[in-house]
Amino acid sequence: MEGVRRIAIFGATGSIGASALDVIARHPEKYRATVLAAGHRVDALIDLCRVHRPDHAVIADEAAFAALRDGLRDAGLSTQAHAGLAAMDALAASDACDTVIAAIVGATGLSSTLAAARAGKRLLLANKESLVLAGELLMAEVAAAGGTLVPIDSEHNAIFQCLPPGRPDGIARIILTASGGPFRGRSRAELADVTPAQAIAHPKWSMGPKISVDSATLMNKGLEVIEAHHLFGMPGERIEVLVHPQSLVHSFVEFVDGSTLAQLGLPDMRTTLAVGLAWPRRVASGVAGLDLIGQGGRLDFEPPDLDAFPSLRLAYEALHAGGTAPAMLNALNEEAVSAFLQGRIAFLDIPALVEDGLAALPPTRAESLEVLHAADQAARRHGQAAISRLT
Ligand code: NAD
Ligand code: MG
């Protein structure tokens, strides 16, 4: 019999972190959260520690170490306090866990994701930006260490479930579904004045602010095309996107024999996380089965509107350009989304900044992590300068 699996959650205070802890808490005989890590919100992290009693808690913000240590002590917990990204990397690779849920938002998550991959941990990968930034290197580390990677993105998790184990052949196409976001059906002109509050009000999924804005621009789907390329070894030409407003079909795989497989379910990431925790077995996630009639009895599909949502086209172009282009696409997008959320730039400035940045910064070969980090930093500087000129 397997013992209790020890789970580290990087990004524990976020939306994915909450879903993961919900599933883990349903199965105390199978899973225990042993490491909880967050960015800046010490009080939220301490609250989670009170409930889940991990062995270790990490706050990325080094200035918050004393507050975390004292807060844990005042709460009467024996949880050990740590601070800084290096502490996360060390814990990801340590005996404190056998499974790592990578749920930090943004390129900051790459380092702990890589540490978990190198240590051969079971990796539940929600941090899609790390695959966009360094997909080849990350996949090579997973293969070299022999760990299991389960994608925690509903689309890629759907494809993962549809594929036989190993390196499957005979895949003709991958078709990623997209909800279309809160602005589906609007023209480009109708997007000029939309606010951050409108952009993060997603019709189907409850998610953190950054990915919610990415869903509104369709950059999220663009990042997912690049993610699918790395996870499943598919060229961009064989990855398609279909808008599916009901968000019940999470993606399709078409095989060369004409078969198409899909995975369906309610839009709730707890299903995805339960798949990652239990695979190849199944455990209850708290999500109900799918009542198609109750959901309206229909499944609709339409092509994406690349004129209103050019971010998706930009992501395909970056994937095609290769080298450092996807890393720069991601960095420019992170900077633009952050400025939009702060009310400094308009919604349509997001794709414009990404497009201008990619045109100004020619990609180079991406043979090392150092080269990728340098490209990420150069793109951020370029993006920040362009944002200051707009504000
Ligand atoms: P969120 O904003 O709700 O949570 C982000 C988490 O990252 C928080 O715990 C925060 O403390 C942590 N964090 C932020 N900056 C950090 C830093 N510098 N160092 C360490 N930790 C830091 O975001 P989310 O919606 O949970 O998304 C997390 C990741 O999962 C993203 O990459 C997103 O694209 C991906 N994802 C999310 C969903 C979803 O349904 N929410 C679905 C698919 C993929
Ligand atoms: Mg997704």
Short mmCIF file of C-alpha atoms and ligand atoms in Angstrom, two decimals:
data_model
loop_
_atom_site.label_atom_id
_atom_site.label_comp_id
_atom_site.label_asym_id
_atom_site.label_seq_id
_atom_site.Cartn_x
_atom_site.Cartn_y
_atom_site.Cartn_z
CA MET A 1 0.00 0.00 0.00
CA GLU A 2 1.15 3.50 -0.82
CA GLY A 3 1.78 5.84 2.12
CA VAL A 4 0.33 9.31 2.46
CA ARG A 5 1.59 11.47 -0.40
CA ARG A 6 3.31 14.71 0.67
CA ILE A 7 2.29 17.69 -1.43
CA ALA A 8 4.03 21.07 -1.80
CA ILE A 9 1.87 23.90 -3.13
CA PHE A 10 3.69 26.89 -4.62
CA GLY A 11 1.06 29.60 -4.99
CA ALA A 12 -1.04 28.22 -2.12
CA THR A 13 -2.92 31.49 -1.51
CA GLY A 14 -4.15 31.73 -5.12
CA SER A 15 -7.12 30.33 -6.98
CA ILE A 16 -5.38 27.08 -8.01
CA GLY A 17 -3.92 26.77 -4.50
CA ALA A 18 -7.42 26.94 -2.99
CA SER A 19 -8.75 24.30 -5.37
CA ALA A 20 -5.78 22.03 -4.64
CA LEU A 21 -6.19 22.34 -0.87
CA ASP A 22 -9.90 21.61 -1.20
CA VAL A 23 -9.21 18.30 -2.98
CA ILE A 24 -6.35 17.35 -0.63
CA ALA A 25 -8.49 17.98 2.46
CA ARG A 26 -11.10 15.51 1.15
CA HIS A 27 -8.57 12.65 1.32
CA PRO A 28 -6.51 12.88 4.52
CA GLU A 29 -5.70 9.16 4.25
CA LYS A 30 -4.07 9.75 0.84
CA TYR A 31 -2.69 13.29 0.76
CA ARG A 32 -1.16 15.83 3.09
CA ALA A 33 -0.08 19.40 2.28
CA THR A 34 3.43 19.52 3.75
CA VAL A 35 4.73 22.74 2.13
CA LEU A 36 2.70 25.88 1.49
CA ALA A 37 4.29 28.81 -0.34
CA ALA A 38 2.99 32.24 -1.35
CA GLY A 39 4.20 35.55 -2.73
CA HIS A 40 3.42 38.43 -0.39
CA ARG A 41 0.25 37.80 1.62
CA VAL A 42 1.59 36.58 4.97
CA ASP A 43 -1.76 36.66 6.79
CA ALA A 44 -3.47 34.57 4.11
CA LEU A 45 -0.60 32.07 4.27
CA ILE A 46 -0.78 31.82 8.08
CA ASP A 47 -4.56 31.26 7.85
CA LEU A 48 -3.95 28.35 5.48
CA CYS A 49 -1.33 26.95 7.86
CA ARG A 50 -3.85 27.01 10.72
CA VAL A 51 -6.18 24.81 8.69
CA HIS A 52 -3.75 22.51 6.89
CA ARG A 53 -0.83 22.36 9.39
CA PRO A 54 2.04 21.95 6.89
CA ASP A 55 5.61 21.21 7.99
CA HIS A 56 6.94 24.25 6.09
CA ALA A 57 5.60 27.65 5.02
CA VAL A 58 7.47 29.93 2.61
CA ILE A 59 6.87 33.56 1.75
CA ALA A 60 8.65 34.82 -1.38
CA ASP A 61 8.94 38.34 0.02
CA GLU A 62 12.09 38.18 2.20
CA ALA A 63 11.03 41.27 4.16
CA ALA A 64 8.02 39.30 5.42
CA PHE A 65 10.04 36.52 7.08
CA ALA A 66 9.72 37.80 10.68
CA ALA A 67 5.97 38.35 10.27
CA LEU A 68 5.56 34.78 9.04
CA ARG A 69 7.75 33.25 11.76
CA ASP A 70 6.04 35.22 14.55
CA GLY A 71 2.57 34.63 13.13
CA LEU A 72 3.09 30.87 12.99
CA ARG A 73 4.44 30.88 16.54
CA ASP A 74 1.55 33.01 17.84
CA ALA A 75 -0.88 30.59 16.20
CA GLY A 76 0.75 27.77 18.18
CA LEU A 77 1.92 25.98 15.04
CA SER A 78 5.12 23.97 14.65
CA THR A 79 5.26 24.88 10.92
CA GLN A 80 8.77 26.05 10.03
CA ALA A 81 8.99 29.52 8.41
CA HIS A 82 11.13 30.26 5.34
CA ALA A 83 11.46 33.23 2.97
CA GLY A 84 12.71 33.81 -0.55
CA LEU A 85 12.57 32.04 -3.88
CA ALA A 86 15.74 30.04 -3.14
CA ALA A 87 14.01 28.50 -0.11
CA MET A 88 11.17 27.41 -2.39
CA ASP A 89 13.62 25.80 -4.82
CA ALA A 90 15.31 23.92 -1.98
CA LEU A 91 12.02 22.67 -0.55
CA ALA A 92 10.76 21.64 -4.02
CA ALA A 93 13.77 19.36 -4.35
CA SER A 94 13.77 18.11 -0.73
CA ASP A 95 12.28 15.13 1.08
CA ALA A 96 9.58 17.43 2.45
CA CYS A 97 7.44 16.54 -0.59
CA ASP A 98 7.04 13.94 -3.30
CA THR A 99 4.56 15.99 -5.35
CA VAL A 100 4.80 19.66 -6.31
CA ILE A 101 1.86 21.77 -7.44
CA ALA A 102 3.39 24.64 -9.43
CA ALA A 103 0.71 27.34 -9.13
CA ILE A 104 2.68 30.58 -8.91
CA VAL A 105 1.53 33.10 -11.50
CA GLY A 106 4.06 34.34 -14.05
CA ALA A 107 7.66 33.69 -15.05
CA THR A 108 8.70 33.91 -11.36
CA GLY A 109 7.40 30.37 -11.04
CA LEU A 110 10.01 28.91 -13.39
CA SER A 111 12.75 28.38 -10.84
CA SER A 112 10.76 26.25 -8.36
CA THR A 113 9.10 24.40 -11.25
CA LEU A 114 12.52 23.49 -12.66
CA ALA A 115 13.76 22.46 -9.21
CA ALA A 116 10.82 20.06 -8.82
CA ALA A 117 11.36 18.67 -12.33
CA ARG A 118 15.08 18.10 -11.73
CA ALA A 119 14.34 16.28 -8.49
CA GLY A 120 11.98 13.92 -10.33
CA LYS A 121 8.91 14.94 -8.32
CA ARG A 122 5.42 14.39 -9.59
CA LEU A 123 4.80 17.83 -11.08
CA LEU A 124 1.29 19.23 -11.31
CA LEU A 125 2.01 22.16 -13.60
CA ALA A 126 -0.42 25.09 -13.54
CA ASN A 127 2.28 27.75 -14.04
CA LYS A 128 1.96 27.84 -17.84
CA GLU A 129 4.28 30.84 -18.12
CA SER A 130 7.23 28.60 -17.19
CA LEU A 131 6.50 26.35 -20.18
CA VAL A 132 6.14 29.34 -22.49
CA LEU A 133 9.42 30.79 -21.23
CA ALA A 134 11.53 27.62 -21.15
CA GLY A 135 9.44 24.74 -22.49
CA GLU A 136 12.26 22.79 -24.13
CA LEU A 137 14.51 22.96 -21.08
CA LEU A 138 11.71 22.11 -18.67
CA MET A 139 10.51 19.11 -20.69
CA ALA A 140 14.11 17.89 -20.99
CA GLU A 141 14.55 18.08 -17.20
CA VAL A 142 11.32 16.15 -16.62
CA ALA A 143 12.42 13.46 -19.09
CA ALA A 144 15.95 13.24 -17.63
CA ALA A 145 14.75 12.88 -14.03
CA GLY A 146 11.90 10.55 -14.98
CA GLY A 147 9.17 12.28 -12.97
CA THR A 148 5.52 12.44 -14.02
CA LEU A 149 4.22 15.77 -15.30
CA VAL A 150 0.47 16.30 -15.25
CA PRO A 151 -0.73 19.55 -16.83
CA ILE A 152 -3.04 21.58 -14.60
CA ASP A 153 -4.69 23.60 -17.30
CA SER A 154 -8.15 22.33 -18.13
CA GLU A 155 -7.40 22.02 -21.87
CA HIS A 156 -4.06 20.25 -21.52
CA ASN A 157 -5.36 18.09 -18.73
CA ALA A 158 -8.20 17.08 -21.08
CA ILE A 159 -5.69 16.14 -23.80
CA PHE A 160 -3.54 14.31 -21.24
CA GLN A 161 -6.60 12.24 -20.29
CA CYS A 162 -7.40 11.50 -23.97
CA LEU A 163 -3.90 10.22 -24.82
CA PRO A 164 -2.52 6.76 -24.11
CA PRO A 165 0.54 6.73 -21.82
CA GLY A 166 4.05 7.12 -23.24
CA ARG A 167 4.81 8.97 -26.46
CA PRO A 168 1.60 8.45 -28.41
CA ASP A 169 1.65 8.43 -32.20
CA GLY A 170 -1.13 8.93 -34.71
CA ILE A 171 -2.25 12.32 -33.44
CA ALA A 172 -3.46 14.42 -36.37
CA ARG A 173 -4.47 17.60 -34.53
CA ILE A 174 -5.05 19.05 -31.12
CA ILE A 175 -8.05 21.34 -30.81
CA LEU A 176 -7.99 23.61 -27.78
CA THR A 177 -11.33 24.99 -26.70
CA ALA A 178 -11.68 28.58 -25.45
CA SER A 179 -14.60 30.13 -23.61
CA GLY A 180 -14.04 33.35 -25.56
CA GLY A 181 -13.80 35.31 -22.30
CA PRO A 182 -16.02 38.18 -21.10
CA PHE A 183 -15.79 40.11 -24.40
CA ARG A 184 -16.71 37.35 -26.85
CA GLY A 185 -18.66 38.77 -29.79
CA ARG A 186 -17.38 42.33 -29.36
CA SER A 187 -15.64 44.14 -32.21
CA ARG A 188 -12.25 45.77 -31.80
CA ALA A 189 -13.88 49.22 -31.49
CA GLU A 190 -16.10 47.94 -28.68
CA LEU A 191 -13.02 46.94 -26.67
CA ALA A 192 -11.43 50.38 -26.49
CA ASP A 193 -12.92 51.46 -23.15
CA VAL A 194 -13.27 48.21 -21.21
CA THR A 195 -12.12 48.36 -17.59
CA PRO A 196 -10.02 45.94 -15.50
CA ALA A 197 -13.14 45.06 -13.46
CA GLN A 198 -14.97 44.06 -16.65
CA ALA A 199 -11.96 42.15 -17.95
CA ILE A 200 -11.56 39.99 -14.85
CA ALA A 201 -15.27 39.10 -14.65
CA HIS A 202 -14.90 35.78 -16.46
CA PRO A 203 -18.22 34.19 -17.51
CA LYS A 204 -17.25 30.57 -16.73
CA TRP A 205 -14.11 30.25 -14.62
CA SER A 206 -13.13 31.84 -11.32
CA MET A 207 -9.38 32.57 -11.58
CA GLY A 208 -6.64 34.98 -10.50
CA PRO A 209 -6.54 38.48 -12.07
CA LYS A 210 -3.63 37.91 -14.49
CA ILE A 211 -5.01 34.80 -16.18
CA SER A 212 -8.47 36.41 -16.22
CA VAL A 213 -7.15 39.36 -18.24
CA ASP A 214 -5.28 36.89 -20.48
CA SER A 215 -8.60 35.12 -21.08
CA ALA A 216 -10.21 38.42 -22.04
CA THR A 217 -7.48 39.22 -24.62
CA LEU A 218 -7.22 35.54 -25.75
CA MET A 219 -3.50 35.68 -24.87
CA ASN A 220 -4.33 32.88 -22.44
CA LYS A 221 -5.24 30.68 -25.41
CA GLY A 222 -2.09 31.80 -27.18
CA LEU A 223 0.04 30.80 -24.19
CA GLU A 224 -1.86 27.51 -24.17
CA VAL A 225 -0.99 26.85 -27.83
CA ILE A 226 2.69 27.18 -26.91
CA GLU A 227 2.11 25.08 -23.78
CA ALA A 228 0.49 22.32 -25.89
CA HIS A 229 3.40 22.44 -28.33
CA HIS A 230 5.86 21.62 -25.55
CA LEU A 231 3.71 19.17 -23.60
CA PHE A 232 2.61 17.08 -26.56
CA GLY A 233 5.39 17.69 -29.11
CA MET A 234 2.99 19.14 -31.69
CA PRO A 235 3.93 21.84 -34.22
CA GLY A 236 1.83 25.02 -34.08
CA GLU A 237 0.23 24.20 -37.46
CA ARG A 238 -1.46 21.19 -35.88
CA ILE A 239 -2.82 23.02 -32.83
CA GLU A 240 -6.13 24.74 -33.43
CA VAL A 241 -8.42 26.85 -31.30
CA LEU A 242 -12.21 26.72 -31.24
CA VAL A 243 -14.34 29.05 -29.17
CA HIS A 244 -16.84 27.05 -27.12
CA PRO A 245 -18.88 29.37 -24.90
CA GLN A 246 -20.32 26.67 -22.62
CA SER A 247 -16.82 25.62 -21.43
CA LEU A 248 -17.91 22.00 -20.96
CA VAL A 249 -15.71 20.36 -23.62
CA HIS A 250 -12.19 21.05 -22.35
CA SER A 251 -10.38 20.09 -25.58
CA PHE A 252 -10.22 17.54 -28.41
CA VAL A 253 -7.58 15.22 -29.83
CA GLU A 254 -8.05 14.10 -33.44
CA PHE A 255 -6.22 10.94 -34.52
CA VAL A 256 -5.11 10.00 -38.05
CA ASP A 257 -7.84 7.34 -38.28
CA GLY A 258 -10.61 9.93 -38.06
CA SER A 259 -11.38 9.41 -34.36
CA THR A 260 -11.74 12.48 -32.19
CA LEU A 261 -11.65 12.17 -28.41
CA ALA A 262 -12.74 14.87 -25.99
CA GLN A 263 -12.93 15.28 -22.22
CA LEU A 264 -15.97 16.99 -20.72
CA GLY A 265 -16.86 18.27 -17.28
CA LEU A 266 -18.05 21.28 -15.34
CA PRO A 267 -15.57 24.19 -15.42
CA ASP A 268 -13.99 23.61 -12.00
CA MET A 269 -10.24 23.14 -11.59
CA ARG A 270 -10.74 20.70 -8.71
CA THR A 271 -11.39 17.97 -11.33
CA THR A 272 -8.09 18.78 -13.03
CA LEU A 273 -6.21 18.76 -9.70
CA ALA A 274 -7.78 15.46 -8.64
CA VAL A 275 -6.61 13.94 -11.95
CA GLY A 276 -3.10 15.19 -11.26
CA LEU A 277 -3.02 13.94 -7.68
CA ALA A 278 -4.44 10.48 -8.28
CA TRP A 279 -3.34 9.65 -11.86
CA PRO A 280 -3.69 6.96 -13.20
CA ARG A 281 -6.31 6.35 -10.52
CA ARG A 282 -9.30 8.54 -9.76
CA VAL A 283 -10.44 10.24 -6.56
CA ALA A 284 -13.48 12.36 -5.73
CA SER A 285 -12.89 16.08 -6.26
CA GLY A 286 -16.12 17.60 -4.94
CA VAL A 287 -17.19 18.44 -8.50
CA ALA A 288 -20.53 17.03 -9.66
CA GLY A 289 -20.85 15.03 -12.87
CA LEU A 290 -22.04 16.72 -16.02
CA ASP A 291 -25.79 17.12 -16.59
CA LEU A 292 -25.84 18.19 -20.24
CA ILE A 293 -29.58 18.87 -20.30
CA GLY A 294 -29.35 20.89 -17.09
CA GLN A 295 -26.51 22.88 -18.70
CA GLY A 296 -28.82 23.98 -21.52
CA GLY A 297 -28.60 20.92 -23.77
CA ARG A 298 -26.21 22.37 -26.31
CA LEU A 299 -22.54 22.61 -27.16
CA ASP A 300 -21.67 25.50 -29.51
CA PHE A 301 -18.43 26.15 -31.38
CA GLU A 302 -17.17 29.13 -33.41
CA PRO A 303 -13.82 30.30 -34.80
CA PRO A 304 -11.83 32.86 -32.76
CA ASP A 305 -11.95 36.50 -33.93
CA LEU A 306 -8.30 37.35 -34.54
CA ASP A 307 -9.08 40.94 -35.50
CA ALA A 308 -10.63 41.81 -32.13
CA PHE A 309 -8.20 39.53 -30.24
CA PRO A 310 -4.80 39.77 -32.00
CA SER A 311 -2.95 38.30 -28.97
CA LEU A 312 -3.76 34.79 -30.17
CA ARG A 313 -2.19 35.50 -33.56
CA LEU A 314 0.88 37.02 -31.85
CA ALA A 315 1.38 33.83 -29.82
CA TYR A 316 1.24 31.66 -32.96
CA GLU A 317 3.77 33.99 -34.59
CA ALA A 318 6.10 33.80 -31.58
CA LEU A 319 5.89 30.00 -31.56
CA HIS A 320 6.67 29.95 -35.27
CA ALA A 321 9.60 32.38 -34.83
CA GLY A 322 10.95 30.15 -32.05
CA GLY A 323 14.11 30.78 -30.01
CA THR A 324 13.61 33.54 -27.46
CA ALA A 325 10.39 34.87 -29.09
CA PRO A 326 7.91 33.03 -26.79
CA ALA A 327 9.86 34.16 -23.69
CA MET A 328 9.67 37.77 -24.89
CA LEU A 329 5.97 37.44 -25.79
CA ASN A 330 5.30 36.24 -22.24
CA ALA A 331 7.40 38.97 -20.58
CA LEU A 332 5.85 41.78 -22.68
CA ASN A 333 2.40 40.42 -21.90
CA GLU A 334 3.08 40.18 -18.14
CA GLU A 335 4.24 43.80 -18.05
CA ALA A 336 1.30 45.03 -20.16
CA VAL A 337 -1.30 43.10 -18.12
CA SER A 338 0.15 44.43 -14.88
CA ALA A 339 -0.04 48.03 -16.22
CA PHE A 340 -3.62 47.44 -17.40
CA LEU A 341 -4.65 46.08 -13.99
CA GLN A 342 -3.14 49.20 -12.38
CA GLY A 343 -5.28 51.37 -14.68
CA ARG A 344 -2.23 52.80 -16.46
CA ILE A 345 -2.98 51.62 -20.00
CA ALA A 346 -6.04 50.68 -22.06
CA PHE A 347 -7.13 47.13 -22.91
CA LEU A 348 -6.13 47.40 -26.58
CA ASP A 349 -2.69 48.65 -25.53
CA ILE A 350 -1.94 45.13 -24.26
CA PRO A 351 -1.69 43.42 -27.67
CA ALA A 352 -0.21 46.59 -29.20
CA LEU A 353 2.64 46.60 -26.66
CA VAL A 354 3.31 42.89 -27.24
CA GLU A 355 3.29 43.32 -31.01
CA ASP A 356 5.56 46.40 -30.97
CA GLY A 357 7.97 44.74 -28.54
CA LEU A 358 8.26 41.58 -30.62
CA ALA A 359 8.85 43.66 -33.76
CA ALA A 360 11.62 45.65 -32.02
CA LEU A 361 13.39 42.70 -30.36
CA PRO A 362 14.53 40.09 -32.88
CA PRO A 363 14.59 36.56 -31.41
CA THR A 364 17.82 34.66 -30.97
CA ARG A 365 18.47 30.96 -30.36
CA ALA A 366 17.46 29.87 -26.87
CA GLU A 367 20.17 27.39 -25.97
CA SER A 368 20.35 28.10 -22.22
CA LEU A 369 18.36 29.35 -19.26
CA GLU A 370 20.69 32.38 -19.09
CA VAL A 371 19.81 33.38 -22.66
CA LEU A 372 16.09 32.99 -21.89
CA HIS A 373 16.35 35.03 -18.69
CA ALA A 374 18.24 37.77 -20.53
CA ALA A 375 15.54 37.85 -23.24
CA ASP A 376 12.82 37.99 -20.57
CA GLN A 377 14.57 40.91 -18.85
CA ALA A 378 15.23 42.80 -22.11
CA ALA A 379 11.57 42.42 -23.10
CA ARG A 380 10.42 43.66 -19.67
CA ARG A 381 12.65 46.76 -19.92
CA HIS A 382 11.38 47.43 -23.44
CA GLY A 383 7.76 46.97 -22.31
CA GLN A 384 8.15 49.20 -19.25
CA ALA A 385 9.69 51.99 -21.35
CA ALA A 386 6.85 51.75 -23.86
CA ILE A 387 4.29 51.79 -21.04
CA SER A 388 5.83 54.95 -19.52
CA ARG A 389 5.51 56.68 -22.88
CA LEU A 390 1.78 55.82 -22.91
CA THR A 391 1.06 57.07 -19.38
P1 NAD B 1 -3.64 33.74 -8.44
O1 NAD B 1 -3.30 35.15 -8.75
O2 NAD B 1 -4.97 33.44 -7.85
O3 NAD B 1 -2.54 33.12 -7.46
C1 NAD B 1 -1.16 33.30 -7.71
C2 NAD B 1 -0.33 32.68 -6.61
O4 NAD B 1 1.04 32.96 -6.93
C3 NAD B 1 -0.60 33.26 -5.23
O5 NAD B 1 -0.56 32.23 -4.27
C4 NAD B 1 0.59 34.21 -5.02
O6 NAD B 1 0.96 34.33 -3.66
C5 NAD B 1 1.68 33.50 -5.78
N1 NAD B 1 2.72 34.42 -6.20
C6 NAD B 1 2.57 35.59 -6.89
N2 NAD B 1 3.76 36.19 -7.08
C7 NAD B 1 4.69 35.38 -6.50
C8 NAD B 1 6.09 35.45 -6.33
N3 NAD B 1 6.81 36.48 -6.79
N4 NAD B 1 6.71 34.45 -5.70
C9 NAD B 1 6.01 33.42 -5.20
N5 NAD B 1 4.67 33.29 -5.30
C10 NAD B 1 4.03 34.27 -5.95
O7 NAD B 1 -3.42 32.92 -9.80
P2 NAD B 1 -4.12 31.56 -10.26
O8 NAD B 1 -5.36 31.86 -11.00
O9 NAD B 1 -4.17 30.59 -9.12
O10 NAD B 1 -3.07 31.05 -11.35
C11 NAD B 1 -1.82 30.46 -10.98
C12 NAD B 1 -1.18 29.85 -12.22
O11 NAD B 1 -2.02 28.80 -12.69
C13 NAD B 1 -1.02 30.82 -13.38
O12 NAD B 1 0.15 30.53 -14.09
C14 NAD B 1 -2.22 30.53 -14.26
O13 NAD B 1 -2.00 30.81 -15.62
C15 NAD B 1 -2.38 29.03 -14.04
N6 NAD B 1 -3.74 28.53 -14.27
C16 NAD B 1 -4.76 28.95 -13.48
C17 NAD B 1 -6.05 28.49 -13.70
C18 NAD B 1 -7.20 28.89 -12.82
O14 NAD B 1 -8.30 28.38 -12.99
N7 NAD B 1 -7.01 29.79 -11.87
C19 NAD B 1 -6.29 27.61 -14.76
C20 NAD B 1 -5.22 27.21 -15.56
C21 NAD B 1 -3.94 27.67 -15.29
MG MG B 2 -6.78 26.82 -19.67
#
